[in-house]
mmCIF file of C-alpha atoms in Angstrom:
data_model
loop_
_atom_site.group_PDB
_atom_site.id
_atom_site.type_symbol
_atom_site.label_atom_id
_atom_site.label_comp_id
_atom_site.label_asym_id
_atom_site.label_seq_id
_atom_site.Cartn_x
_atom_site.Cartn_y
_atom_site.Cartn_z
ATOM 1 C CA MET A 70 -0.289 -0.132 0.199
ATOM 2 C CA GLN A 71 2.660 2.772 -0.597
ATOM 3 C CA SER A 72 2.262 3.510 -3.898
ATOM 4 C CA SER A 73 1.358 7.519 -4.670
ATOM 5 C CA ALA A 74 -1.806 6.484 -6.856
ATOM 6 C CA HIS A 75 -3.386 3.712 -4.357
ATOM 7 C CA THR A 76 -3.662 7.781 -1.684
ATOM 8 C CA ALA A 77 -4.715 9.850 -4.297
ATOM 9 C CA ASP A 78 -7.901 7.455 -5.288
ATOM 10 C CA GLY A 79 -11.622 8.364 -3.400
ATOM 11 C CA ALA A 80 -12.811 10.897 -5.389
ATOM 12 C CA GLU A 81 -10.403 10.589 -8.120
ATOM 13 C CA ASN A 82 -9.919 7.609 -9.763
ATOM 14 C CA LEU A 83 -13.345 6.449 -9.763
ATOM 15 C CA PRO A 84 -14.773 5.499 -13.478
ATOM 16 C CA ARG A 85 -17.266 8.034 -15.342
ATOM 17 C CA LEU A 86 -20.774 6.287 -14.663
ATOM 18 C CA ALA A 87 -22.721 6.576 -16.918
ATOM 19 C CA GLY A 88 -26.656 7.546 -17.298
ATOM 20 C CA HIS A 89 -28.327 4.869 -17.223
ATOM 21 C CA PHE A 90 -26.373 2.541 -14.725
ATOM 22 C CA ALA A 91 -28.098 2.729 -11.713
ATOM 23 C CA SER A 92 -24.252 2.381 -9.787
ATOM 24 C CA LEU A 93 -21.064 1.518 -10.432
ATOM 25 C CA GLU A 94 -21.213 -2.322 -9.478
ATOM 26 C CA VAL A 95 -24.277 -3.039 -11.875
ATOM 27 C CA GLN A 96 -22.113 -1.057 -14.595
ATOM 28 C CA ASN A 97 -18.886 -3.229 -13.736
ATOM 29 C CA HIS A 98 -21.194 -6.436 -13.783
ATOM 30 C CA ALA A 99 -22.777 -5.523 -16.926
ATOM 31 C CA ALA A 100 -19.258 -4.379 -18.369
ATOM 32 C CA ARG A 101 -18.070 -8.458 -17.251
ATOM 33 C CA LEU A 102 -21.650 -9.486 -18.585
ATOM 34 C CA GLY A 103 -20.919 -7.983 -22.464
ATOM 35 C CA MET A 104 -16.969 -9.788 -22.110
ATOM 36 C CA TRP A 105 -18.909 -13.342 -21.532
ATOM 37 C CA LEU A 106 -20.808 -13.425 -24.435
ATOM 38 C CA PHE A 107 -17.897 -11.713 -26.308
ATOM 39 C CA LEU A 108 -16.066 -14.499 -25.456
ATOM 40 C CA ALA A 109 -18.438 -17.254 -25.699
ATOM 41 C CA THR A 110 -18.939 -16.099 -29.871
ATOM 42 C CA GLU A 111 -14.149 -16.488 -29.274
ATOM 43 C CA ILE A 112 -15.097 -20.213 -28.001
ATOM 44 C CA LEU A 113 -18.285 -20.859 -30.898
ATOM 45 C CA LEU A 114 -15.703 -19.276 -33.294
ATOM 46 C CA PHE A 115 -12.718 -21.636 -32.514
ATOM 47 C CA ALA A 116 -15.389 -24.606 -31.544
ATOM 48 C CA GLY A 117 -16.073 -24.500 -35.921
ATOM 49 C CA LEU A 118 -12.785 -25.517 -36.649
ATOM 50 C CA PHE A 119 -12.574 -27.396 -33.768
ATOM 51 C CA VAL A 120 -15.434 -29.976 -35.722
ATOM 52 C CA CYS A 121 -13.385 -29.565 -38.848
ATOM 53 C CA TYR A 122 -10.481 -30.860 -36.662
ATOM 54 C CA GLY A 123 -12.877 -33.738 -35.354
ATOM 55 C CA CYS A 124 -15.275 -35.336 -38.812
ATOM 56 C CA TYR A 125 -11.409 -35.195 -40.680
ATOM 57 C CA ARG A 126 -9.945 -36.984 -37.670
ATOM 58 C CA PHE A 127 -12.344 -39.041 -37.937
ATOM 59 C CA LEU A 128 -11.772 -40.045 -41.771
ATOM 60 C CA TYR A 129 -8.650 -40.063 -41.699
ATOM 61 C CA PRO A 130 -6.371 -40.847 -38.697
ATOM 62 C CA GLU A 131 -3.469 -42.339 -39.961
ATOM 63 C CA ALA A 132 -3.331 -39.088 -41.989
ATOM 64 C CA TRP A 133 -3.424 -37.089 -38.565
ATOM 65 C CA ALA A 134 -1.059 -39.482 -36.923
ATOM 66 C CA ALA A 135 1.702 -38.906 -39.906
ATOM 67 C CA GLY A 136 0.763 -35.405 -39.426
ATOM 68 C CA SER A 137 0.749 -34.515 -35.784
ATOM 69 C CA ARG A 138 3.996 -36.722 -35.847
ATOM 70 C CA SER A 139 6.035 -34.425 -38.198
ATOM 71 C CA LEU A 140 5.418 -31.393 -36.062
ATOM 72 C CA ASP A 141 8.269 -30.238 -33.608
ATOM 73 C CA LEU A 142 7.353 -31.311 -30.455
ATOM 74 C CA THR A 143 10.253 -29.200 -28.520
ATOM 75 C CA MET A 144 8.746 -25.906 -30.257
ATOM 76 C CA GLY A 145 4.996 -26.569 -29.329
ATOM 77 C CA THR A 146 5.826 -27.570 -25.519
ATOM 78 C CA VAL A 147 7.939 -24.431 -25.148
ATOM 79 C CA ASN A 148 5.611 -22.794 -26.757
ATOM 80 C CA THR A 149 2.628 -23.725 -24.099
ATOM 81 C CA ILE A 150 4.976 -22.848 -21.169
ATOM 82 C CA VAL A 151 5.508 -19.340 -22.485
ATOM 83 C CA LEU A 152 1.877 -18.723 -23.186
ATOM 84 C CA ILE A 153 0.620 -20.074 -19.900
ATOM 85 C CA THR A 154 3.095 -17.935 -18.125
ATOM 86 C CA SER A 155 2.504 -15.088 -19.786
ATOM 87 C CA SER A 156 -1.723 -16.210 -18.912
ATOM 88 C CA LEU A 157 -0.032 -16.058 -14.964
ATOM 89 C CA THR A 158 1.445 -12.249 -15.455
ATOM 90 C CA ALA A 159 -1.711 -10.999 -17.116
ATOM 91 C CA ALA A 160 -3.798 -12.485 -13.905
ATOM 92 C CA LEU A 161 -0.866 -10.753 -11.627
ATOM 93 C CA ALA A 162 -1.491 -7.500 -13.244
ATOM 94 C CA VAL A 163 -5.538 -7.803 -12.422
ATOM 95 C CA HIS A 164 -4.293 -8.548 -8.841
ATOM 96 C CA TYR A 165 -2.000 -5.061 -8.451
ATOM 97 C CA ALA A 166 -4.544 -3.155 -10.380
ATOM 98 C CA LYS A 167 -6.865 -4.275 -7.632
ATOM 99 C CA GLU A 168 -3.937 -2.909 -5.303
ATOM 100 C CA GLY A 169 -3.597 0.606 -7.199
ATOM 101 C CA GLU A 170 -0.247 -0.375 -7.951
ATOM 102 C CA ASN A 171 -0.188 0.886 -11.635
ATOM 103 C CA LYS A 172 3.805 0.456 -12.042
ATOM 104 C CA LYS A 173 3.255 -3.150 -11.434
ATOM 105 C CA VAL A 174 0.308 -2.998 -13.387
ATOM 106 C CA GLY A 175 2.453 -1.694 -16.692
ATOM 107 C CA VAL A 176 5.766 -4.466 -15.728
ATOM 108 C CA MET A 177 2.957 -7.024 -15.624
ATOM 109 C CA PHE A 178 1.302 -6.111 -18.393
ATOM 110 C CA ALA A 179 5.457 -5.292 -20.333
ATOM 111 C CA LEU A 180 6.087 -9.049 -19.444
ATOM 112 C CA THR A 181 2.748 -10.617 -20.320
ATOM 113 C CA LEU A 182 3.279 -8.944 -24.260
ATOM 114 C CA LEU A 183 7.214 -10.202 -24.119
ATOM 115 C CA MET A 184 6.209 -13.324 -23.969
ATOM 116 C CA ALA A 185 3.408 -12.873 -26.990
ATOM 117 C CA VAL A 186 6.840 -11.813 -29.310
ATOM 118 C CA GLY A 187 8.254 -14.966 -28.104
ATOM 119 C CA PHE A 188 4.705 -16.744 -28.791
ATOM 120 C CA LEU A 189 4.821 -15.809 -32.548
ATOM 121 C CA VAL A 190 8.248 -15.738 -32.863
ATOM 122 C CA ILE A 191 8.641 -19.387 -32.375
ATOM 123 C CA LYS A 192 5.862 -19.550 -34.494
ATOM 124 C CA TYR A 193 7.368 -18.055 -37.171
ATOM 125 C CA PHE A 194 10.371 -20.677 -37.165
ATOM 126 C CA GLU A 195 7.602 -23.530 -37.044
ATOM 127 C CA TYR A 196 5.989 -22.114 -39.987
ATOM 128 C CA ALA A 197 8.835 -21.003 -42.301
ATOM 129 C CA HIS A 198 9.996 -25.094 -41.600
ATOM 130 C CA LYS A 199 6.762 -26.490 -43.253
ATOM 131 C CA PHE A 200 6.426 -23.947 -45.899
ATOM 132 C CA HIS A 201 10.531 -25.101 -46.565
ATOM 133 C CA ILE A 202 9.692 -28.794 -46.508
ATOM 134 C CA GLY A 203 6.151 -28.091 -48.250
ATOM 135 C CA THR A 204 3.642 -29.607 -45.319
ATOM 136 C CA LEU A 205 1.056 -27.047 -46.632
ATOM 137 C CA PRO A 206 -2.563 -27.090 -46.898
ATOM 138 C CA GLY A 207 -4.858 -28.579 -50.371
ATOM 139 C CA ARG A 208 -2.684 -28.756 -53.548
ATOM 140 C CA TYR A 209 0.200 -26.880 -52.292
ATOM 141 C CA TYR A 210 0.900 -30.398 -49.942
ATOM 142 C CA HIS A 211 4.516 -30.510 -51.758
ATOM 143 C CA TYR A 212 6.405 -32.805 -48.497
ATOM 144 C CA GLU A 213 7.488 -36.131 -50.460
ATOM 145 C CA GLY A 214 8.384 -37.856 -46.552
ATOM 146 C CA ILE A 215 4.437 -38.630 -45.679
ATOM 147 C CA GLN A 216 1.889 -39.336 -48.474
ATOM 148 C CA VAL A 217 -1.371 -41.073 -46.796
ATOM 149 C CA THR A 218 -4.838 -40.097 -48.063
ATOM 150 C CA GLY A 219 -5.968 -36.861 -46.348
ATOM 151 C CA ILE A 220 -2.779 -35.293 -45.005
ATOM 152 C CA PRO A 221 -3.172 -32.112 -46.428
ATOM 153 C CA LEU A 222 -6.338 -31.800 -44.598
ATOM 154 C CA TYR A 223 -4.617 -32.514 -41.778
ATOM 155 C CA PHE A 224 -2.330 -29.450 -42.538
ATOM 156 C CA THR A 225 -5.360 -27.154 -43.749
ATOM 157 C CA VAL A 226 -6.559 -27.675 -40.756
ATOM 158 C CA TYR A 227 -3.090 -27.243 -38.589
ATOM 159 C CA PHE A 228 -2.733 -23.693 -40.675
ATOM 160 C CA CYS A 229 -6.184 -22.005 -40.033
ATOM 161 C CA SER A 230 -6.236 -23.049 -36.502
ATOM 162 C CA THR A 231 -2.990 -21.792 -35.868
ATOM 163 C CA ALA A 232 -3.487 -19.060 -37.922
ATOM 164 C CA LEU A 233 -6.193 -17.945 -36.215
ATOM 165 C CA HIS A 234 -4.736 -18.576 -32.927
ATOM 166 C CA ALA A 235 -1.789 -16.087 -33.761
ATOM 167 C CA PHE A 236 -3.759 -13.412 -35.140
ATOM 168 C CA HIS A 237 -6.532 -13.720 -31.997
ATOM 169 C CA VAL A 238 -2.607 -13.110 -30.243
ATOM 170 C CA VAL A 239 -1.922 -9.509 -32.384
ATOM 171 C CA ILE A 240 -5.594 -8.631 -31.143
ATOM 172 C CA GLY A 241 -4.987 -9.341 -27.606
ATOM 173 C CA MET A 242 -1.419 -7.423 -28.277
ATOM 174 C CA ALA A 243 -2.487 -4.222 -28.670
ATOM 175 C CA VAL A 244 -5.178 -4.805 -26.078
ATOM 176 C CA LEU A 245 -2.454 -5.248 -23.456
ATOM 177 C CA SER A 246 -0.650 -2.404 -24.987
ATOM 178 C CA VAL A 247 -3.050 0.622 -24.193
ATOM 179 C CA ALA A 248 -4.024 -0.699 -20.468
ATOM 180 C CA MET A 249 0.212 -1.182 -19.848
ATOM 181 C CA VAL A 250 0.470 2.594 -21.690
ATOM 182 C CA ARG A 251 -2.479 3.497 -19.276
ATOM 183 C CA ALA A 252 -1.389 2.083 -16.202
ATOM 184 C CA PHE A 253 3.186 3.933 -17.270
ATOM 185 C CA ARG A 254 0.599 7.295 -17.856
ATOM 186 C CA LYS A 255 -2.315 7.865 -16.372
ATOM 187 C CA LYS A 256 -1.835 6.117 -12.948
ATOM 188 C CA ASP A 257 -5.490 5.563 -12.561
ATOM 189 C CA PHE A 258 -6.379 2.302 -12.172
ATOM 190 C CA GLY A 259 -7.327 1.158 -8.156
ATOM 191 C CA PRO A 260 -9.962 -0.764 -5.879
ATOM 192 C CA LYS A 261 -12.624 0.929 -7.462
ATOM 193 C CA ASN A 262 -11.358 0.819 -11.329
ATOM 194 C CA TYR A 263 -10.246 -1.662 -12.896
ATOM 195 C CA THR A 264 -12.479 -3.047 -15.694
ATOM 196 C CA MET A 265 -10.276 -2.331 -18.815
ATOM 197 C CA VAL A 266 -7.625 -4.105 -17.056
ATOM 198 C CA GLU A 267 -9.322 -6.926 -16.030
ATOM 199 C CA LEU A 268 -11.560 -7.618 -19.048
ATOM 200 C CA GLY A 269 -7.976 -7.451 -21.096
ATOM 201 C CA SER A 270 -6.713 -10.069 -19.455
ATOM 202 C CA MET A 271 -9.849 -11.629 -19.563
ATOM 203 C CA TYR A 272 -9.161 -11.492 -23.503
ATOM 204 C CA TRP A 273 -5.918 -12.783 -22.931
ATOM 205 C CA HIS A 274 -6.924 -15.867 -21.045
ATOM 206 C CA LEU A 275 -8.465 -16.658 -23.761
ATOM 207 C CA VAL A 276 -6.315 -16.315 -26.260
ATOM 208 C CA ASP A 277 -4.168 -19.233 -23.600
ATOM 209 C CA LEU A 278 -7.574 -21.077 -22.642
ATOM 210 C CA VAL A 279 -7.419 -21.541 -27.106
ATOM 211 C CA TRP A 280 -3.991 -22.624 -27.008
ATOM 212 C CA ILE A 281 -4.737 -25.233 -24.097
ATOM 213 C CA PHE A 282 -6.980 -27.409 -26.605
ATOM 214 C CA LEU A 283 -5.243 -26.712 -29.385
ATOM 215 C CA PHE A 284 -1.240 -28.127 -28.249
ATOM 216 C CA PRO A 285 -2.752 -31.438 -27.911
ATOM 217 C CA MET A 286 -4.852 -31.726 -30.482
ATOM 218 C CA LEU A 287 -2.627 -30.885 -33.068
ATOM 219 C CA TYR A 288 0.926 -31.969 -31.483
ATOM 220 C CA LEU A 289 0.262 -34.531 -29.287
ATOM 221 C CA VAL A 290 -2.862 -37.695 -30.881
ATOM 222 C CA MET B 151 -34.071 -5.955 -7.889
ATOM 223 C CA ALA B 152 -32.839 -9.314 -8.263
ATOM 224 C CA ILE B 153 -29.703 -8.099 -11.128
ATOM 225 C CA ALA B 154 -28.949 -4.991 -8.580
ATOM 226 C CA ASN B 155 -28.349 -7.868 -5.851
ATOM 227 C CA GLU B 156 -26.626 -9.784 -8.134
ATOM 228 C CA SER B 157 -24.138 -7.166 -9.003
ATOM 229 C CA HIS B 158 -23.590 -5.974 -5.688
ATOM 230 C CA GLN B 159 -22.834 -9.452 -4.658
ATOM 231 C CA GLU B 160 -20.523 -10.112 -7.714
ATOM 232 C CA GLU B 161 -18.529 -6.323 -6.403
ATOM 233 C CA LYS B 162 -18.586 -8.400 -3.128
ATOM 234 C CA ASN B 163 -16.842 -11.071 -4.134
ATOM 235 C CA MET B 164 -14.632 -9.059 -6.733
ATOM 236 C CA ASP B 165 -13.229 -7.208 -3.564
ATOM 237 C CA ALA B 166 -13.009 -9.889 -1.342
ATOM 238 C CA HIS B 167 -9.204 -9.400 -2.078
ATOM 239 C CA HIS B 168 -6.977 -12.616 -2.627
ATOM 240 C CA GLY B 169 -3.385 -13.043 -2.321
ATOM 241 C CA ALA B 170 -0.655 -13.449 -5.171
ATOM 242 C CA GLY B 171 0.485 -16.862 -3.956
ATOM 243 C CA ARG B 172 -2.901 -18.490 -5.768
ATOM 244 C CA TYR B 173 -2.247 -17.285 -9.620
ATOM 245 C CA TRP B 174 1.854 -19.040 -8.365
ATOM 246 C CA LEU B 175 -0.282 -22.130 -7.380
ATOM 247 C CA ILE B 176 -2.196 -22.307 -10.240
ATOM 248 C CA TRP B 177 0.380 -21.824 -12.849
ATOM 249 C CA GLY B 178 2.103 -24.532 -10.561
ATOM 250 C CA VAL B 179 -0.621 -27.293 -11.331
ATOM 251 C CA LEU B 180 -0.890 -25.771 -15.074
ATOM 252 C CA LEU B 181 2.676 -26.458 -15.693
ATOM 253 C CA VAL B 182 2.734 -29.756 -14.151
ATOM 254 C CA LEU B 183 0.019 -30.970 -16.200
ATOM 255 C CA THR B 184 1.407 -29.459 -19.591
ATOM 256 C CA VAL B 185 4.198 -31.907 -18.472
ATOM 257 C CA VAL B 186 1.695 -34.343 -17.941
ATOM 258 C CA THR B 187 -0.002 -34.502 -21.098
ATOM 259 C CA VAL B 188 3.447 -34.359 -23.296
ATOM 260 C CA VAL B 189 5.124 -37.140 -21.622
ATOM 261 C CA THR B 190 2.135 -39.571 -22.130
ATOM 262 C CA GLY B 191 0.736 -38.124 -25.197
ATOM 263 C CA ARG B 192 4.800 -39.015 -26.749
ATOM 264 C CA MET B 193 3.955 -42.536 -25.311
ATOM 265 C CA HIS B 194 1.101 -42.695 -28.192
ATOM 266 C CA LEU B 195 -1.464 -44.815 -25.952
ATOM 267 C CA PRO B 196 -3.639 -47.081 -28.364
ATOM 268 C CA SER B 197 -7.238 -46.014 -27.387
ATOM 269 C CA PHE B 198 -7.472 -43.880 -24.602
ATOM 270 C CA GLY B 199 -5.162 -41.145 -25.851
ATOM 271 C CA LEU B 200 -7.088 -38.595 -27.183
ATOM 272 C CA LEU B 201 -9.556 -38.932 -24.542
ATOM 273 C CA LEU B 202 -6.999 -38.712 -21.441
ATOM 274 C CA ALA B 203 -5.592 -35.129 -23.625
ATOM 275 C CA LEU B 204 -8.805 -33.999 -23.538
ATOM 276 C CA VAL B 205 -9.504 -34.692 -19.734
ATOM 277 C CA ILE B 206 -6.126 -33.584 -18.724
ATOM 278 C CA ALA B 207 -7.035 -29.848 -21.427
ATOM 279 C CA THR B 208 -10.346 -29.392 -19.640
ATOM 280 C CA VAL B 209 -8.835 -29.837 -16.236
ATOM 281 C CA LYS B 210 -6.723 -26.655 -17.356
ATOM 282 C CA GLY B 211 -9.106 -24.668 -19.074
ATOM 283 C CA THR B 212 -10.968 -24.904 -15.932
ATOM 284 C CA LEU B 213 -8.463 -24.106 -13.683
ATOM 285 C CA VAL B 214 -8.270 -21.138 -15.453
ATOM 286 C CA THR B 215 -11.096 -19.743 -16.459
ATOM 287 C CA LEU B 216 -12.553 -20.408 -12.084
ATOM 288 C CA TYR B 217 -9.496 -18.377 -10.971
ATOM 289 C CA PHE B 218 -7.428 -16.832 -13.775
ATOM 290 C CA MET B 219 -10.938 -14.930 -14.969
ATOM 291 C CA HIS B 220 -12.226 -14.946 -12.206
ATOM 292 C CA LEU B 221 -15.315 -17.155 -12.776
ATOM 293 C CA ALA B 222 -15.036 -18.638 -9.403
ATOM 294 C CA GLU B 223 -16.299 -15.084 -8.084
ATOM 295 C CA HIS B 224 -18.255 -14.231 -10.865
ATOM 296 C CA ARG B 225 -22.750 -14.785 -10.601
ATOM 297 C CA GLY B 226 -25.177 -16.392 -12.368
ATOM 298 C CA ALA B 227 -25.556 -14.310 -15.789
ATOM 299 C CA ASN B 228 -22.042 -14.791 -16.632
ATOM 300 C CA ARG B 229 -21.986 -18.472 -15.613
ATOM 301 C CA LEU B 230 -24.654 -18.851 -17.525
ATOM 302 C CA VAL B 231 -23.219 -17.104 -21.096
ATOM 303 C CA PHE B 232 -20.232 -19.159 -20.524
ATOM 304 C CA GLY B 233 -21.859 -23.012 -19.580
ATOM 305 C CA VAL B 234 -24.299 -21.880 -22.588
ATOM 306 C CA SER B 235 -21.621 -21.704 -24.825
ATOM 307 C CA ILE B 236 -19.363 -25.403 -23.262
ATOM 308 C CA LEU B 237 -22.672 -26.572 -24.537
ATOM 309 C CA PHE B 238 -23.151 -25.833 -27.905
ATOM 310 C CA VAL B 239 -19.802 -26.811 -28.318
ATOM 311 C CA VAL B 240 -20.295 -30.057 -26.876
ATOM 312 C CA LEU B 241 -24.048 -30.193 -29.419
ATOM 313 C CA MET B 242 -21.730 -28.974 -32.346
ATOM 314 C CA LEU B 243 -19.155 -31.470 -31.624
ATOM 315 C CA VAL B 244 -21.636 -34.938 -30.945
ATOM 316 C CA ILE B 245 -24.067 -34.016 -33.777
ATOM 317 C CA PRO B 246 -21.438 -34.111 -36.754
ATOM 318 C CA MET B 247 -19.291 -37.210 -34.769
ATOM 319 C CA ALA B 248 -23.056 -39.124 -34.558
ATOM 320 C CA ASP B 249 -23.984 -38.249 -37.755
ATOM 321 C CA LEU B 250 -20.473 -39.794 -39.426
ATOM 322 C CA GLY B 251 -20.241 -42.490 -37.458
ATOM 323 C CA THR B 252 -23.536 -43.971 -38.821
ATOM 324 C CA ARG B 253 -23.601 -43.350 -42.776
ATOM 325 C CA PHE B 254 -23.763 -45.543 -44.700
ATOM 326 C CA ARG B 255 -20.762 -46.666 -46.183
ATOM 327 C CA GLY B 256 -20.901 -45.682 -49.505
ATOM 328 C CA ALA B 257 -21.388 -42.091 -48.387
ATOM 329 C CA ASN B 258 -17.969 -41.810 -47.078
ATOM 330 C CA PRO B 259 -15.184 -39.836 -49.146
ATOM 331 C CA PRO B 260 -13.632 -42.388 -50.635
ATOM 332 C CA GLY B 261 -9.637 -42.902 -49.756
ATOM 333 C CA SER B 262 -11.118 -42.129 -46.111
ATOM 334 C CA GLN B 263 -10.391 -44.922 -43.494
ATOM 335 C CA TYR B 264 -14.736 -46.369 -43.484
ATOM 336 C CA SER B 265 -15.041 -46.301 -47.385
ATOM 337 C CA ASP B 266 -13.936 -49.456 -49.480
ATOM 338 C CA LEU B 267 -13.378 -47.034 -52.564
ATOM 339 C CA GLN B 268 -10.294 -45.971 -53.963
ATOM 340 C CA PRO B 269 -9.260 -42.257 -53.489
ATOM 341 C CA ALA B 270 -9.868 -39.871 -56.515
ATOM 342 C CA ASP B 271 -6.944 -39.720 -59.889
ATOM 343 C CA ILE B 272 -7.390 -35.697 -59.245
ATOM 344 C CA GLY B 273 -4.345 -36.167 -62.363
ATOM 345 C CA THR B 274 -1.523 -34.776 -61.137
ATOM 346 C CA GLY B 275 0.583 -38.074 -61.412
ATOM 347 C CA THR B 276 -0.163 -41.753 -61.923
ATOM 348 C CA GLN B 277 0.986 -42.400 -58.562
ATOM 349 C CA ARG B 278 0.946 -39.741 -56.506
ATOM 350 C CA GLY B 279 -2.040 -37.601 -57.667
ATOM 351 C CA ARG B 280 -4.074 -40.213 -56.161
ATOM 352 C CA PHE B 281 -3.281 -38.439 -52.314
ATOM 353 C CA GLY B 282 -4.925 -35.660 -53.497
ATOM 354 C CA GLY B 283 -1.660 -32.998 -53.184
ATOM 355 C CA GLY B 284 -0.243 -31.199 -56.063
ATOM 356 C CA VAL B 285 2.503 -32.570 -55.849
ATOM 357 C CA ARG B 286 5.327 -30.366 -57.826
ATOM 358 C CA GLN B 287 7.047 -32.452 -61.054
ATOM 359 C CA THR B 288 10.117 -31.041 -60.169
ATOM 360 C CA GLU B 289 10.779 -32.374 -57.416
ATOM 361 C CA THR B 290 9.775 -35.712 -57.325
ATOM 362 C CA LYS B 291 12.187 -36.677 -60.354
ATOM 363 C CA ASP B 292 15.228 -38.276 -58.398
ATOM 364 C CA THR B 293 12.918 -39.495 -55.452
ATOM 365 C CA PRO B 294 12.952 -43.477 -54.275
ATOM 366 C CA GLU B 295 8.984 -44.005 -54.931
ATOM 367 C CA THR B 296 8.871 -42.574 -58.154
ATOM 368 C CA PRO B 297 10.036 -44.628 -61.026
ATOM 369 C CA ALA B 298 13.276 -43.400 -63.523
ATOM 370 C CA PRO B 299 12.270 -42.765 -67.021
ATOM 371 C CA HIS B 300 13.725 -44.953 -69.322
ATOM 372 C CA HIS B 301 15.562 -44.483 -71.922
#
C-alpha cells in the first residue's frame, strides 16, 4: 500500500458512471457480462475449427497420426509454457490493479507482451519450416516424407486453427498495450477502477485457453 | 432488483482480495499438467490417448476460467453465458460425429478409413496425384518412389 496512486484515489480514481446505470456495481457487472458474451462467441468461432478437426480425424486417422508426429513437439511445448506463463502475468496485473500499484500493472503487462512476441517468433520458425519442406494445406502440399490419404487436410486444419489463434494473440497484444500505456502514463487504476485491466486480461486468458486445447489436439494425438 | 443484488454480490466477491499466491499455485499446476500431457502424449497410447489428452486439457481450461478469469467469483449470468457456450460446443461436436459414425458406408469420402473405394485420381501424376496433393513434378524426379524414366 505504498503507492502514491493509491492514496490519491477515492474520489479522483472512480470511473465515469454512465447515466443509464443505477450504480458503479451494476456498470461493472454489465461490462463483465458483455465480455463473457463476447468470449462465448469467440469460443464458438474456434469450435467450428474443432468440429472440422473431429470430422476429418474420424475419416483419416492415419493422416492425423502422421501429421501430428511431423510437428516439432519441443517448439510446441515451449510455446505452451510461454503462453501459460504470460497468462500468469496477466492475472497478476489484475491483482496489482486492484491494489492500485500501477507501475507493477505496467510491468506485468510488459512481461505478458514480451512472452507474446516470443510465442509469435517460435510460431514463425515453425511456419517457415513447414513452408520449406512443403507440409502445406490442400494442393500446395508437396512433402515427399508423408504421402497418406488426407494428409493435406490435416495441414489445412493446422494452418487455419493456428493462424486464427495467432491473429488473436496479435489482437490481445494490442489490447494489453493500451492498458499498459495507461498504467504507466495515467496511473489511474485502483480498487474501484480496474475494469479495463480485468477485461483485457480475460481476453488474454481466452487466447491461452484456446491454445491449451489446440496444443494436445495438434501436437500430441 | 435481483440483478442489482447480483451485481452487489459479484462486486463483493471481486473485492474480497486474495493474495497473489493463488495465481502462482494455479500456474504451477498448469505447468505440471502440461508436462503430464506431453509425457503421456509421447507414449502414443493406443485407444484412450486422445481422451486422456482432452481430459487434461479440460482440467487446465477449467482452472484458467475459474481462477485466472475469476469465474469462481462471478455470479449467475456470467456462468450461464459461459456454460451455454460450452454446451453448444459439445452439441456442435457430437451431432456431426454421430452423423459420420452412422452413415451408409458408401457415403463416406473415397479413400477415407470407412470407405471401400480408392481415393479419386485428381490427375497430377499416376502415383502421387491420388493422395490429393499437387506434388511438384520437378521435385519428385529423383525420389525412390518415382520410377526412373526409361530411355
